[in-house]
Tab-separated table of C-alpha atoms and ligand atoms in Angstrom:
chain	number	residue	atom	x	y	z
T	1	MET	CA	-23.650	-4.661	0.141
T	2	LYS	CA	-20.961	-5.021	2.835
T	3	PHE	CA	-18.089	-2.538	3.068
T	4	THR	CA	-14.897	-3.802	4.645
T	5	SER	CA	-11.246	-2.912	4.712
T	6	TRP	CA	-8.609	-5.540	3.993
T	7	GLY	CA	-7.721	-6.066	7.669
T	8	ASN	CA	-11.393	-6.661	8.561
T	9	TYR	CA	-10.801	-4.302	11.464
T	10	PRO	CA	-12.609	-2.140	12.450
T	11	LYS	CA	-16.002	-3.537	11.491
T	12	ASN	CA	-18.523	-1.347	9.753
T	13	LEU	CA	-22.233	-1.951	9.269
T	14	ASN	CA	-23.088	1.017	7.046
T	15	SER	CA	-24.246	-0.262	3.661
T	16	CYS	CA	-25.608	2.943	2.125
T	17	TYR	CA	-24.052	3.640	-1.302
T	18	ILE	CA	-24.505	5.282	-4.678
T	19	LEU	CA	-22.691	4.647	-7.935
T	20	SER	CA	-20.182	7.243	-9.091
T	21	LYS	CA	-21.733	10.119	-11.079
T	22	ASP	CA	-20.389	13.217	-12.795
T	23	GLU	CA	-22.217	15.430	-10.291
T	24	LEU	CA	-22.772	14.753	-6.594
T	25	PRO	CA	-26.428	14.191	-5.645
T	26	ILE	CA	-27.903	16.508	-3.023
T	27	LEU	CA	-28.059	14.315	0.053
T	28	ASN	CA	-27.871	15.379	3.623
T	29	LEU	CA	-25.144	12.793	4.240
T	30	PRO	CA	-21.347	12.865	4.050
T	31	PHE	CA	-19.805	10.921	1.126
T	32	LEU	CA	-16.773	8.654	0.956
T	33	PRO	CA	-15.417	7.218	-2.322
T	34	TYR	CA	-14.774	3.458	-2.172
T	35	GLY	CA	-12.398	1.669	-4.561
T	36	LYS	CA	-11.593	-1.982	-3.902
T	37	GLY	CA	-11.367	-1.744	-0.094
T	38	ARG	CA	-7.708	-2.829	-0.209
T	39	SER	CA	-6.797	-0.365	2.552
T	40	TYR	CA	-6.331	-2.047	5.910
T	41	GLY	CA	-7.845	0.234	8.565
T	42	ASP	CA	-10.684	2.764	8.550
T	43	VAL	CA	-9.484	5.149	5.816
T	44	CYS	CA	-11.971	3.564	3.372
T	45	LEU	CA	-14.811	3.193	5.891
T	46	THR	CA	-17.590	5.479	7.096
T	47	ARG	CA	-20.106	4.647	9.810
T	48	HIS	CA	-22.363	7.553	8.816
T	49	GLY	CA	-23.059	8.717	5.327
T	50	CYS	CA	-22.906	7.275	1.881
T	51	TYR	CA	-20.180	5.448	-0.034
T	52	ILE	CA	-19.575	6.377	-3.653
T	53	LEU	CA	-18.680	3.203	-5.553
T	54	THR	CA	-16.292	3.800	-8.425
T	55	SER	CA	-16.502	0.344	-10.019
T	56	ASN	CA	-18.754	1.715	-12.820
T	57	LYS	CA	-16.052	4.219	-13.852
T	58	ASN	CA	-13.462	1.776	-15.073
T	59	PHE	CA	-12.487	2.779	-18.599
T	60	ILE	CA	-9.061	3.349	-20.045
T	61	LEU	CA	-9.683	6.559	-21.985
T	62	ASP	CA	-6.452	7.099	-23.868
T	63	LEU	CA	-3.022	5.503	-24.249
T	64	ASP	CA	-0.252	7.440	-25.954
T	65	PRO	CA	2.768	5.062	-26.030
T	66	GLN	CA	4.902	7.610	-27.885
T	67	ASN	CA	4.673	10.174	-25.119
T	68	LEU	CA	4.271	7.597	-22.319
T	69	LEU	CA	0.895	8.995	-21.279
T	70	LEU	CA	-2.205	7.221	-20.013
T	71	ARG	CA	-5.629	8.746	-19.255
T	72	VAL	CA	-8.009	6.612	-17.204
T	73	GLU	CA	-11.182	6.739	-15.170
T	74	ALA	CA	-10.469	6.454	-11.453
T	75	GLY	CA	-12.327	3.182	-10.890
T	76	VAL	CA	-10.053	1.237	-13.237
T	77	THR	CA	-7.754	-1.248	-11.464
T	78	LEU	CA	-3.997	-1.450	-11.864
T	79	LYS	CA	-4.509	-5.046	-13.094
T	80	THR	CA	-6.606	-3.836	-16.048
T	81	ILE	CA	-4.055	-1.142	-16.859
T	82	LEU	CA	-1.077	-3.515	-16.685
T	83	GLU	CA	-2.787	-6.086	-18.911
T	84	LEU	CA	-3.036	-3.435	-21.630
T	85	ILE	CA	0.163	-1.450	-21.271
T	86	THR	CA	2.562	-4.403	-20.910
T	87	LYS	CA	1.562	-5.354	-24.481
T	88	HIS	CA	3.193	-2.040	-25.514
T	89	ASN	CA	6.266	-2.661	-23.316
T	90	LEU	CA	5.084	-0.005	-20.883
T	91	PHE	CA	4.616	-0.157	-17.115
T	92	LEU	CA	3.317	1.967	-14.233
T	93	PRO	CA	6.243	3.599	-12.402
T	94	VAL	CA	4.729	2.668	-9.016
T	95	VAL	CA	2.806	-0.491	-8.143
T	96	PRO	CA	1.937	-1.754	-4.636
T	97	GLY	CA	1.968	-5.370	-3.384
T	98	THR	CA	-1.395	-6.143	-5.021
T	99	GLN	CA	-2.725	-5.242	-8.460
T	100	HIS	CA	-6.329	-5.204	-7.182
T	101	VAL	CA	-6.416	-1.499	-6.325
T	102	THR	CA	-8.064	1.319	-8.245
T	103	VAL	CA	-6.338	4.407	-9.605
T	104	GLY	CA	-8.552	6.540	-7.320
T	105	GLY	CA	-7.414	4.556	-4.269
T	106	ALA	CA	-3.773	4.651	-5.405
T	107	ILE	CA	-3.912	8.451	-5.659
T	108	ALA	CA	-5.929	9.049	-2.475
T	109	ASN	CA	-3.375	7.100	-0.406
T	110	ASP	CA	-0.426	8.163	-2.574
T	111	ILE	CA	0.767	4.570	-2.539
T	112	HIS	CA	4.400	3.505	-2.881
T	113	GLY	CA	6.122	0.462	-4.347
T	114	LYS	CA	9.557	-1.134	-4.530
T	115	SER	CA	11.068	1.634	-6.653
T	116	HIS	CA	10.648	4.645	-4.399
T	117	HIS	CA	14.346	5.534	-4.698
T	118	LEU	CA	13.833	6.073	-8.466
T	119	HIS	CA	10.152	6.821	-9.080
T	120	GLY	CA	8.855	8.295	-5.820
T	121	SER	CA	5.245	7.471	-4.952
T	122	PHE	CA	2.175	7.109	-7.202
T	123	GLY	CA	1.326	10.830	-7.059
T	124	ASN	CA	4.787	11.787	-8.313
T	125	ASN	CA	3.742	10.265	-11.637
T	126	VAL	CA	0.260	11.791	-11.915
T	127	LEU	CA	0.187	14.817	-14.211
T	128	SER	CA	-3.426	15.975	-13.884
T	129	LEU	CA	-6.751	15.040	-12.336
T	130	LYS	CA	-10.464	15.561	-12.841
T	131	LEU	CA	-12.144	16.063	-9.474
T	132	THR	CA	-15.831	16.378	-8.558
T	133	THR	CA	-16.472	18.329	-5.381
T	134	SER	CA	-19.590	19.803	-3.773
T	135	SER	CA	-19.041	22.898	-5.909
T	136	GLY	CA	-18.715	21.108	-9.273
T	137	THR	CA	-16.230	19.283	-11.494
T	138	LYS	CA	-12.795	20.720	-12.283
T	139	GLU	CA	-9.461	19.851	-13.863
T	140	LEU	CA	-6.474	20.074	-11.525
T	141	CYS	CA	-2.927	20.368	-12.788
T	142	GLU	CA	0.266	19.472	-10.991
T	143	ASN	CA	1.181	22.840	-9.581
T	144	SER	CA	-2.143	23.683	-7.910
T	145	GLN	CA	-2.492	23.398	-4.145
T	146	GLU	CA	-5.809	21.537	-4.521
T	147	PHE	CA	-3.960	18.929	-6.608
T	148	ARG	CA	-1.418	18.578	-3.794
T	149	ALA	CA	-4.243	18.144	-1.281
T	150	THR	CA	-5.923	15.477	-3.439
T	151	ILE	CA	-2.723	13.400	-3.836
T	152	GLY	CA	-2.728	11.417	-0.600
T	153	GLY	CA	-5.950	13.285	0.276
T	154	LEU	CA	-7.635	10.169	1.742
T	155	GLY	CA	-10.714	10.605	-0.469
T	156	LEU	CA	-11.706	13.762	1.408
T	157	THR	CA	-11.197	16.514	-1.174
T	158	GLY	CA	-13.847	15.111	-3.537
T	159	LEU	CA	-14.348	12.289	-5.992
T	160	ILE	CA	-11.442	11.720	-8.408
T	161	GLN	CA	-13.030	11.018	-11.789
T	162	GLU	CA	-10.019	10.758	-14.099
T	163	ALA	CA	-6.233	10.922	-14.008
T	164	VAL	CA	-3.396	11.350	-16.481
T	165	ILE	CA	-0.419	9.181	-15.520
T	166	LYS	CA	3.156	9.137	-16.824
T	167	LEU	CA	4.357	5.626	-17.753
T	168	ILE	CA	7.792	4.033	-18.074
T	169	ARG	CA	9.192	1.891	-20.874
T	170	ILE	CA	10.292	-1.671	-20.092
T	171	PRO	CA	12.322	-4.085	-22.253
T	172	GLY	CA	10.003	-7.059	-21.521
T	173	THR	CA	7.664	-8.331	-18.821
T	174	THR	CA	10.184	-10.619	-17.124
T	175	ILE	CA	12.090	-9.603	-14.012
T	176	SER	CA	15.668	-10.591	-13.386
T	177	GLN	CA	15.745	-11.097	-9.605
T	178	ILE	CA	18.509	-11.529	-7.068
T	179	ASN	CA	18.135	-12.637	-3.421
T	180	LYS	CA	20.633	-12.030	-0.640
T	181	VAL	CA	20.437	-13.513	2.854
T	182	THR	CA	21.295	-11.148	5.702
T	183	LEU	CA	21.639	-11.947	9.401
T	184	THR	CA	21.550	-8.563	11.152
T	185	VAL	CA	19.464	-5.412	10.855
T	186	GLU	CA	22.583	-3.379	9.964
T	187	GLU	CA	23.551	-5.785	7.196
T	188	THR	CA	19.968	-5.788	5.851
T	189	VAL	CA	19.742	-2.014	5.439
T	190	SER	CA	23.219	-1.841	3.993
T	191	VAL	CA	22.443	-4.544	1.367
T	192	LEU	CA	19.079	-2.895	0.644
T	193	GLU	CA	20.828	0.398	-0.082
T	194	GLU	CA	23.593	-1.290	-2.056
T	195	LEU	CA	21.041	-3.045	-4.300
T	196	SER	CA	19.202	0.251	-4.820
T	197	SER	CA	22.164	1.522	-6.845
T	198	SER	CA	21.843	-1.227	-9.472
T	199	TYR	CA	18.223	-2.443	-9.193
T	200	THR	CA	15.041	-0.495	-9.964
T	201	TYR	CA	13.061	-2.581	-7.476
T	202	THR	CA	14.202	-3.542	-3.974
T	203	VAL	CA	12.464	-5.006	-0.936
T	204	SER	CA	13.337	-7.120	2.062
T	205	TRP	CA	11.415	-9.907	3.799
T	206	LEU	CA	12.188	-10.250	7.522
T	207	ASP	CA	11.723	-13.260	9.762
T	208	LEU	CA	10.938	-11.812	13.193
T	209	LEU	CA	9.799	-15.170	14.582
T	210	SER	CA	13.104	-17.001	14.350
T	211	GLN	CA	15.280	-16.762	17.447
T	212	LYS	CA	18.002	-14.916	15.574
T	213	PHE	CA	17.169	-12.158	13.113
T	214	ARG	CA	17.297	-13.178	9.449
T	215	ALA	CA	16.138	-11.557	6.243
T	216	ILE	CA	16.115	-11.943	2.480
T	217	VAL	CA	16.849	-8.802	0.519
T	218	MET	CA	15.574	-8.853	-3.059
T	219	GLY	CA	16.467	-6.769	-6.076
T	220	GLY	CA	14.817	-6.844	-9.491
T	221	ASN	CA	15.123	-5.281	-12.948
T	222	PHE	CA	12.950	-5.718	-16.017
T	223	THR	CA	14.753	-7.627	-18.750
T	224	ASP	CA	14.075	-8.693	-22.336
T	225	SER	CA	15.766	-12.018	-21.711
T	226	ASN	CA	13.620	-15.148	-21.536
T	227	THR	CA	16.461	-17.677	-21.657
T	228	GLY	CA	15.718	-20.773	-19.608
T	229	TYR	CA	12.430	-19.359	-18.364
T	230	LYS	CA	8.978	-20.764	-19.016
T	231	LYS	CA	6.032	-18.542	-18.153
T	232	THR	CA	3.278	-20.411	-16.341
T	233	GLU	CA	0.132	-18.569	-15.396
T	234	LYS	CA	-1.940	-20.291	-12.722
T	235	PRO	CA	-5.432	-19.092	-11.777
T	236	ALA	CA	-5.630	-17.554	-8.295
T	237	LEU	CA	-6.738	-19.868	-5.495
T	238	SER	CA	-9.352	-18.664	-3.043
T	239	TYR	CA	-9.432	-18.817	0.763
T	240	PRO	CA	-13.120	-19.605	1.220
T	241	PHE	CA	-14.038	-18.914	4.889
T	242	PHE	CA	-13.050	-16.798	7.849
T	243	PHE	CA	-11.075	-19.607	9.473
T	244	LYS	CA	-8.101	-18.584	11.573
T	245	ILE	CA	-4.967	-20.550	10.737
T	246	ILE	CA	-2.438	-17.842	11.578
T	247	ASN	CA	-0.647	-18.468	14.864
T	248	ASN	CA	2.861	-18.737	16.243
T	249	VAL	CA	3.312	-22.345	15.094
T	250	THR	CA	1.881	-22.101	11.546
T	251	LEU	CA	3.744	-18.857	10.982
T	252	LYS	CA	7.086	-20.338	12.066
T	253	ILE	CA	6.550	-23.200	9.600
T	254	LEU	CA	5.612	-20.814	6.770
T	255	ASN	CA	8.630	-18.607	7.483
T	256	GLU	CA	10.924	-21.642	7.483
T	257	ILE	CA	9.566	-22.785	4.096
T	258	TYR	CA	9.841	-19.274	2.620
T	259	PHE	CA	13.407	-18.910	3.857
T	260	LEU	CA	14.481	-22.331	2.538
T	261	LEU	CA	12.918	-21.680	-0.873
T	262	ASN	CA	14.523	-18.272	-1.274
T	263	GLN	CA	17.911	-18.489	0.455
T	264	ARG	CA	19.627	-20.528	-2.253
T	265	LYS	CA	18.968	-18.127	-5.118
T	266	HIS	CA	22.215	-16.135	-4.915
T	267	THR	CA	22.582	-15.572	-8.631
T	268	GLU	CA	20.076	-13.763	-10.813
T	269	PHE	CA	17.028	-15.742	-11.926
T	270	LEU	CA	13.981	-14.877	-14.036
T	271	VAL	CA	10.395	-14.452	-12.811
T	272	ASP	CA	7.222	-13.057	-14.309
T	273	TYR	CA	6.435	-9.502	-13.167
T	274	LYS	CA	3.202	-10.635	-11.435
T	275	LYS	CA	5.065	-13.116	-9.265
T	276	PHE	CA	7.682	-10.512	-8.375
T	277	PHE	CA	5.339	-7.603	-7.592
T	278	PHE	CA	2.136	-9.340	-6.473
T	279	PRO	CA	3.057	-12.653	-4.778
T	280	LEU	CA	0.073	-12.435	-2.402
T	281	ASP	CA	-2.426	-12.187	-5.255
T	282	ILE	CA	-2.073	-15.949	-5.864
T	283	ILE	CA	-4.633	-16.500	-3.080
T	284	ASP	CA	-7.813	-14.402	-3.220
T	285	ASN	CA	-9.155	-13.423	0.205
T	286	TRP	CA	-6.023	-14.591	2.048
T	287	ASN	CA	-6.937	-11.975	4.676
T	288	ARG	CA	-9.626	-14.388	5.955
T	289	ALA	CA	-6.854	-16.631	7.317
T	290	TYR	CA	-6.647	-14.176	10.255
T	291	GLY	CA	-10.181	-15.171	11.279
T	292	ILE	CA	-13.282	-13.101	11.844
T	293	ASP	CA	-11.553	-10.676	14.283
T	294	GLY	CA	-9.203	-9.534	11.523
T	295	PHE	CA	-5.695	-8.127	11.693
T	296	ILE	CA	-3.783	-4.872	11.863
T	297	GLN	CA	-1.071	-4.029	9.378
T	298	TRP	CA	1.233	-1.646	11.165
T	299	GLN	CA	3.451	0.380	8.807
T	300	SER	CA	5.827	3.149	9.727
T	301	VAL	CA	8.684	5.079	8.205
T	302	LEU	CA	11.705	5.851	10.386
T	303	PRO	CA	14.670	8.109	9.593
T	304	LYS	CA	17.609	6.257	7.984
T	305	ASP	CA	19.270	5.002	11.135
T	306	ALA	CA	19.777	1.260	11.599
T	307	LYS	CA	19.884	1.765	15.391
T	308	LEU	CA	16.318	3.147	15.411
T	309	LEU	CA	15.075	0.317	13.221
T	310	LYS	CA	16.758	-2.238	15.476
T	311	GLU	CA	15.132	-0.695	18.541
T	312	CYS	CA	11.746	-0.778	16.841
T	313	ILE	CA	12.193	-4.459	15.894
T	314	GLY	CA	13.327	-5.091	19.491
T	315	ILE	CA	9.983	-3.736	20.806
T	316	ILE	CA	8.099	-6.101	18.481
T	317	LYS	CA	10.244	-9.126	19.362
T	318	LYS	CA	9.920	-8.714	23.115
T	319	SER	CA	6.102	-8.447	22.927
T	320	GLU	CA	3.696	-11.392	23.138
T	321	CYS	CA	2.325	-10.588	19.667
T	322	VAL	CA	2.893	-12.714	16.558
T	323	PRO	CA	4.618	-10.624	13.872
T	324	CYS	CA	3.345	-12.158	10.641
T	325	LEU	CA	4.344	-10.911	7.224
T	326	CYS	CA	7.234	-8.433	7.809
T	327	VAL	CA	8.465	-6.282	4.936
T	328	LEU	CA	11.141	-3.600	4.913
T	329	LYS	CA	11.611	-1.084	2.104
T	330	ASP	CA	13.909	1.812	1.487
T	331	PHE	CA	12.399	5.240	0.748
T	332	GLY	CA	14.678	7.497	-1.262
T	333	SER	CA	14.782	11.257	-1.119
T	334	ILE	CA	12.131	12.081	-3.775
T	335	GLN	CA	9.614	14.396	-2.116
T	336	PRO	CA	5.970	13.363	-2.504
T	337	LYS	CA	3.536	15.876	-4.003
T	338	GLY	CA	0.731	15.330	-1.498
T	339	LEU	CA	0.174	17.393	1.628
T	340	LEU	CA	-0.702	14.230	3.581
T	341	SER	CA	1.516	11.792	1.673
T	342	PHE	CA	3.254	9.149	3.777
T	343	PRO	CA	6.676	8.679	2.115
T	344	GLN	CA	9.724	10.502	3.451
T	345	ALA	CA	13.393	9.487	3.245
T	346	GLY	CA	13.870	6.506	5.541
T	347	TYR	CA	13.196	2.837	6.154
T	348	THR	CA	9.593	1.708	6.027
T	349	LEU	CA	8.629	-1.385	8.012
T	350	ALA	CA	5.265	-3.159	7.595
T	351	VAL	CA	4.150	-5.947	9.938
T	352	ASP	CA	0.836	-7.828	10.218
T	353	PHE	CA	-0.551	-8.679	13.675
T	354	PRO	CA	-3.752	-10.618	14.407
T	355	VAL	CA	-6.207	-8.398	16.311
T	356	SER	CA	-5.923	-8.887	20.097
T	357	TYR	CA	-5.621	-6.816	23.249
T	358	ASP	CA	-1.821	-7.385	23.180
T	359	THR	CA	-1.694	-6.060	19.607
T	360	PHE	CA	-3.453	-2.844	20.639
T	361	LYS	CA	-0.966	-2.342	23.488
T	362	LEU	CA	1.997	-3.065	21.216
T	363	VAL	CA	0.815	-0.728	18.454
T	364	GLU	CA	0.323	2.028	21.024
T	365	GLU	CA	3.933	1.593	22.172
T	366	LEU	CA	5.227	1.427	18.586
T	367	ASN	CA	3.282	4.535	17.513
T	368	LYS	CA	4.750	6.490	20.410
T	369	PHE	CA	8.230	5.276	19.478
T	370	VAL	CA	7.745	6.370	15.852
T	371	ALA	CA	6.354	9.791	16.840
T	372	ASP	CA	9.330	10.407	19.162
T	373	ALA	CA	11.745	9.336	16.398
T	374	HIS	CA	10.249	11.852	13.899
T	375	GLY	CA	8.793	9.055	11.813
T	376	LYS	CA	5.277	8.528	10.473
T	377	ILE	CA	2.524	5.928	10.460
T	378	TYR	CA	0.960	5.042	7.082
T	379	LEU	CA	-2.703	6.107	7.237
T	380	ALA	CA	-3.746	3.617	4.503
T	381	LYS	CA	-3.000	0.854	7.009
T	382	ASP	CA	-3.912	2.570	10.258
T	383	ALA	CA	-6.761	1.957	12.696
T	384	LEU	CA	-5.246	2.900	16.045
T	385	LEU	CA	-3.205	6.110	15.804
T	386	LYS	CA	-4.115	8.871	18.267
T	387	LYS	CA	-4.905	12.480	17.384
T	388	LYS	CA	-1.872	13.957	19.175
T	389	GLU	CA	0.562	11.663	17.375
T	390	PHE	CA	-1.187	12.219	14.047
T	391	LEU	CA	-0.787	16.006	14.349
T	392	LYS	CA	2.899	15.580	15.105
T	393	MET	CA	3.445	13.264	12.126
T	394	TYR	CA	1.275	15.184	9.635
T	395	PRO	CA	1.603	18.917	10.447
T	396	GLU	CA	0.464	19.815	6.882
T	397	VAL	CA	-3.052	18.814	7.938
T	398	ASN	CA	-3.575	22.487	8.903
T	399	ASP	CA	-3.154	23.405	5.248
T	400	PHE	CA	-5.065	20.342	4.040
T	401	VAL	CA	-8.297	21.253	5.890
T	402	LYS	CA	-8.732	24.239	3.525
T	403	TYR	CA	-9.242	21.768	0.659
T	404	LYS	CA	-11.236	19.083	2.470
T	405	ASP	CA	-14.745	18.971	1.051
T	406	ARG	CA	-17.284	19.667	3.807
T	407	ASN	CA	-19.523	16.889	2.419
T	408	PHE	CA	-16.847	14.168	2.519
T	409	CYS	CA	-15.810	12.255	5.641
T	410	SER	CA	-14.324	8.915	6.773
T	411	ASP	CA	-14.026	7.099	10.096
T	412	LEU	CA	-10.279	7.765	10.030
T	413	TRP	CA	-10.900	11.516	9.790
T	414	ARG	CA	-13.463	11.391	12.629
T	415	ARG	CA	-10.949	9.511	14.799
T	416	LEU	CA	-7.928	11.696	14.057
T	417	VAL	CA	-9.269	15.165	13.468
T	418	GLU	CA	-12.902	15.840	14.391
I	1	LIG	C1	-1.912	-7.277	-0.361
I	1	LIG	C2	-1.792	-5.777	-0.286
I	1	LIG	C3	-0.565	-5.193	-0.558
I	1	LIG	C4	-0.435	-3.813	-0.499
I	1	LIG	N1	0.792	-3.270	-0.766
I	1	LIG	C5	0.948	-1.927	-0.716
I	1	LIG	C6	2.198	-1.335	-1.025
I	1	LIG	O1	3.169	-2.019	-1.363
I	1	LIG	N2	2.287	0.014	-0.968
I	1	LIG	C7	1.221	0.797	-0.619
I	1	LIG	O2	1.380	2.023	-0.589
I	1	LIG	N3	0.033	0.268	-0.334
I	1	LIG	C8	-0.132	-1.073	-0.367
I	1	LIG	N4	-1.354	-1.625	-0.082
I	1	LIG	C9	-2.462	-0.725	0.262
I	1	LIG	C10	-3.262	-0.294	-0.972
I	1	LIG	O3	-2.411	-0.077	-2.074
I	1	LIG	C11	-3.972	1.035	-0.679
I	1	LIG	O4	-4.707	0.957	0.496
I	1	LIG	C12	-4.872	1.486	-1.840
I	1	LIG	O5	-5.219	2.816	-1.598
I	1	LIG	C13	-6.138	0.649	-1.967
I	1	LIG	O6	-6.854	1.067	-3.127
I	1	LIG	P1	-8.403	0.769	-3.290
I	1	LIG	O7	-8.761	1.034	-4.703
I	1	LIG	O8	-8.746	-0.558	-2.746
I	1	LIG	O9	-9.045	1.936	-2.411
I	1	LIG	P2	-9.905	1.846	-1.068
I	1	LIG	O10	-9.153	1.054	-0.069
I	1	LIG	O11	-11.295	1.445	-1.384
I	1	LIG	O12	-9.892	3.377	-0.640
I	1	LIG	C14	-8.693	3.963	-0.187
I	1	LIG	C15	-8.863	5.476	-0.074
I	1	LIG	O13	-9.015	5.999	-1.398
I	1	LIG	C16	-10.185	6.798	-1.472
I	1	LIG	N5	-10.672	6.687	-2.847
I	1	LIG	C17	-10.897	5.567	-3.561
I	1	LIG	N6	-11.325	5.900	-4.806
I	1	LIG	C18	-11.366	7.255	-4.868
I	1	LIG	C19	-11.748	8.194	-5.869
I	1	LIG	N7	-12.159	7.819	-7.080
I	1	LIG	N8	-11.676	9.503	-5.559
I	1	LIG	C20	-11.245	9.932	-4.354
I	1	LIG	N9	-10.873	9.074	-3.371
I	1	LIG	C21	-10.930	7.755	-3.628
I	1	LIG	C22	-11.130	6.207	-0.425
I	1	LIG	O14	-12.084	7.153	0.002
I	1	LIG	C23	-10.142	5.882	0.674
I	1	LIG	O15	-9.851	7.030	1.424
I	1	LIG	C24	-1.541	-2.995	-0.159
I	1	LIG	C25	-2.777	-3.581	0.111
I	1	LIG	C26	-2.907	-4.962	0.039
I	1	LIG	C27	-4.253	-5.586	0.333
């Protein structure tokens, strides 16, 4: 079996694994839990040691619609959960840009979605956990420090077996969406914040390849209305080979098409929740379009200052690199529970770059910029951050090490800490 991360960088040849068990076997090797490998860098990879696959622990154990509570095994995917709970007009408070992630992975990276200003990150909605460590299996409740270390704990405090998650009620599974075109960075953040006051979900797509900056800011709310809307569910297509089609020219064409299709929708329109939250899931393995060398997704959070964001975008635009999918979100002020959680109040920018020497140089410059600006790099997407910058961005790591299991390790931890 091959273990990869979504960016296909860095490469990893270790194929040693066991299936998830209630107790850890006695092996003289470090462990690393592995969900669906939807992280981009080396957080889900280990050159030495043994992966623990969680795909055999994928049961929904209990759903209590009355009290909005869900108990699941950690290997269950968000897709499986949503298929069940939407039938009860319930939803997960936080979903990322793909539904193909496990609950264990969502907790270990304390993932965020489009509703951070209202719901915080995934861990903010987890009430308790069952964790297997080298010293046995235990229940962790919200106020324990070990719970805080495990939320956003990068799979290093032990194997999450189960979680109890708080759900939200929704009127129906359709989203009422609005799109607004913006032409400057200042206007984009101001519209993003304005929409946050009336929409549960907000996000912005940026075109950093066009000569002049342009963006589409989107807002969405669940609605029970279905007027004039016909649900069509198409099976996902698949990108079959590692064949690189992403370059400056193809990207400019794709951006132009995306902009033209979305710019005209000024008034609210209806879309299915899957299309709104998981647009990329319509093509399986789309990551192969970056070719065999893979790509880096660089994601940072910067303090709420449009000037800083503009400067950061300026660094990207003046480089030789091709900024592919660029997404900007607004993080509200809800504090995450995890010691190593990524979210903090600010603007979070995510950009894909094909792997190249120029990309490495650019990411180095961007990481330094973010560290100096008191921002952070998202570890779920990282492959290039340096130890000194990591310590500046994540000072709570000194507390976290007390809860790291000595028998768990990842390549990210070796790179940033050991
Ligand atoms: C198209 C796409 C869109 C995305 N959009 C977003 C987004 O909007 N917001 C966001 O925050 N992230 C986003 N991501 C990143 C993704 O949500 C995270 O990387 C997520 O953690 C991946 O989950 P996974 O199950 O694949 O875990 P993996 O990638 O396999 O593992 C991630 C980490 O979780 C640990 N882990 C997994 N299972 C367990 C367990 N049972 N116990 C303990 N540790 C465990 C692993 O050791 C590893 O450290 C996106 C990824 C993709 C591919």
